[in-house]
């Protein structure tokens, strides 16, 4: 029969202090920045897919019909991406 032997390191319960609120806020802000970046990249890829659809089907309205969306929604997504792309290409004064 096996007998249990004490294991000092494993038998000790260490109480972890909760993370300070400032650290939690900082962590969440980093996560939000990462998520915003992911959303921006997804919107750019979506706009490119919409442009490919327009090239294939011929019009924004045809793409919208095919997706079951309004043509305004498709048009606005394309315009937002175009505006974002042109803002990236604008040189700064620095």
Coordinates of C-alpha atoms in Angstrom, one line a residue:
X1 CA 0.0 0.0 0.0
X2 CA 1.3 3.5 -0.9
X3 CA 1.4 6.0 1.9
X4 CA 1.1 9.7 1.2
X5 CA 4.1 11.8 2.1
X6 CA 4.0 15.5 2.7
X7 CA 5.2 17.7 -0.1
X8 CA 5.9 21.1 1.4
X9 CA 5.8 23.1 -1.9
X10 CA 2.7 21.5 -3.2
X11 CA 0.9 21.5 0.1
X12 CA 1.2 25.2 0.6
X13 CA -1.7 27.3 -0.7
X14 CA -0.5 30.6 -2.0
X15 CA -3.1 33.4 -2.0
X16 CA -2.8 35.5 -5.1
X17 CA -3.5 39.1 -4.7
X18 CA -5.9 40.5 -7.3
X19 CA -4.4 42.5 -10.1
X20 CA -4.4 46.2 -9.3
X21 CA -7.1 48.1 -11.1
X22 CA -4.7 50.3 -13.0
X23 CA -3.0 47.1 -14.5
X24 CA -6.5 45.7 -15.4
X25 CA -7.4 49.0 -17.1
X26 CA -4.1 49.0 -19.0
X27 CA -4.6 45.3 -20.1
X28 CA -8.2 46.0 -21.3
X29 CA -7.0 49.1 -23.2
X30 CA -4.4 47.0 -25.0
X31 CA -7.0 44.4 -25.8
X32 CA -9.3 47.1 -27.2
X33 CA -6.5 48.4 -29.4
X34 CA -5.9 45.0 -30.7
X35 CA -9.6 44.4 -31.4
X36 CA -9.9 47.8 -33.2
X37 CA -6.9 46.9 -35.4
X38 CA -8.5 43.5 -36.2
X39 CA -11.8 45.2 -37.1
X40 CA -10.1 47.7 -39.3
X41 CA -8.2 45.0 -41.1
X42 CA -11.4 42.9 -41.5
X43 CA -13.2 46.0 -43.0
X44 CA -10.4 46.5 -45.5
X45 CA -10.5 42.8 -46.6
X46 CA -14.3 43.0 -46.8
X47 CA -14.2 46.2 -49.0
X48 CA -11.7 44.4 -51.3
X49 CA -14.1 41.5 -51.6
X50 CA -16.9 43.9 -52.4
X51 CA -14.8 45.5 -55.1
X52 CA -14.1 42.1 -56.5
X53 CA -17.8 41.5 -56.5
X54 CA -18.4 44.8 -58.3
X55 CA -15.8 43.8 -60.9
X56 CA -17.5 40.4 -61.4
X57 CA -21.2 41.5 -61.3
X58 CA -20.8 45.0 -62.8
X59 CA -22.5 47.2 -60.3
X60 CA -22.8 47.9 -56.6
X61 CA -26.5 47.3 -56.8
X62 CA -25.9 43.8 -58.3
X63 CA -23.5 42.9 -55.4
X64 CA -26.0 44.2 -52.9
X65 CA -28.8 42.2 -54.4
X66 CA -26.6 39.1 -54.4
X67 CA -25.7 39.6 -50.7
X68 CA -29.3 40.5 -49.7
X69 CA -28.1 44.0 -48.5
X70 CA -29.1 47.5 -49.6
X71 CA -26.9 49.1 -52.2
X72 CA -26.3 52.0 -49.8
X73 CA -24.7 49.6 -47.2
X74 CA -22.4 48.2 -49.9
X75 CA -21.6 51.7 -51.3
X76 CA -20.9 53.1 -47.8
X77 CA -18.5 50.3 -47.0
X78 CA -16.6 50.9 -50.2
X79 CA -16.5 54.7 -49.6
X80 CA -15.3 54.3 -46.0
X81 CA -12.5 52.0 -47.1
X82 CA -11.6 54.4 -49.9
X83 CA -11.5 57.3 -47.5
X84 CA -9.4 55.3 -45.0
X85 CA -7.0 54.4 -47.8
X86 CA -6.6 57.9 -49.1
X87 CA -6.0 59.1 -45.5
X88 CA -3.1 56.6 -45.2
X89 CA -1.5 57.9 -48.4
X90 CA -1.7 61.6 -47.4
X91 CA 1.8 62.7 -46.3
X92 CA 2.2 64.3 -42.9
X93 CA 3.9 67.5 -42.1
X94 CA 6.4 65.9 -39.8

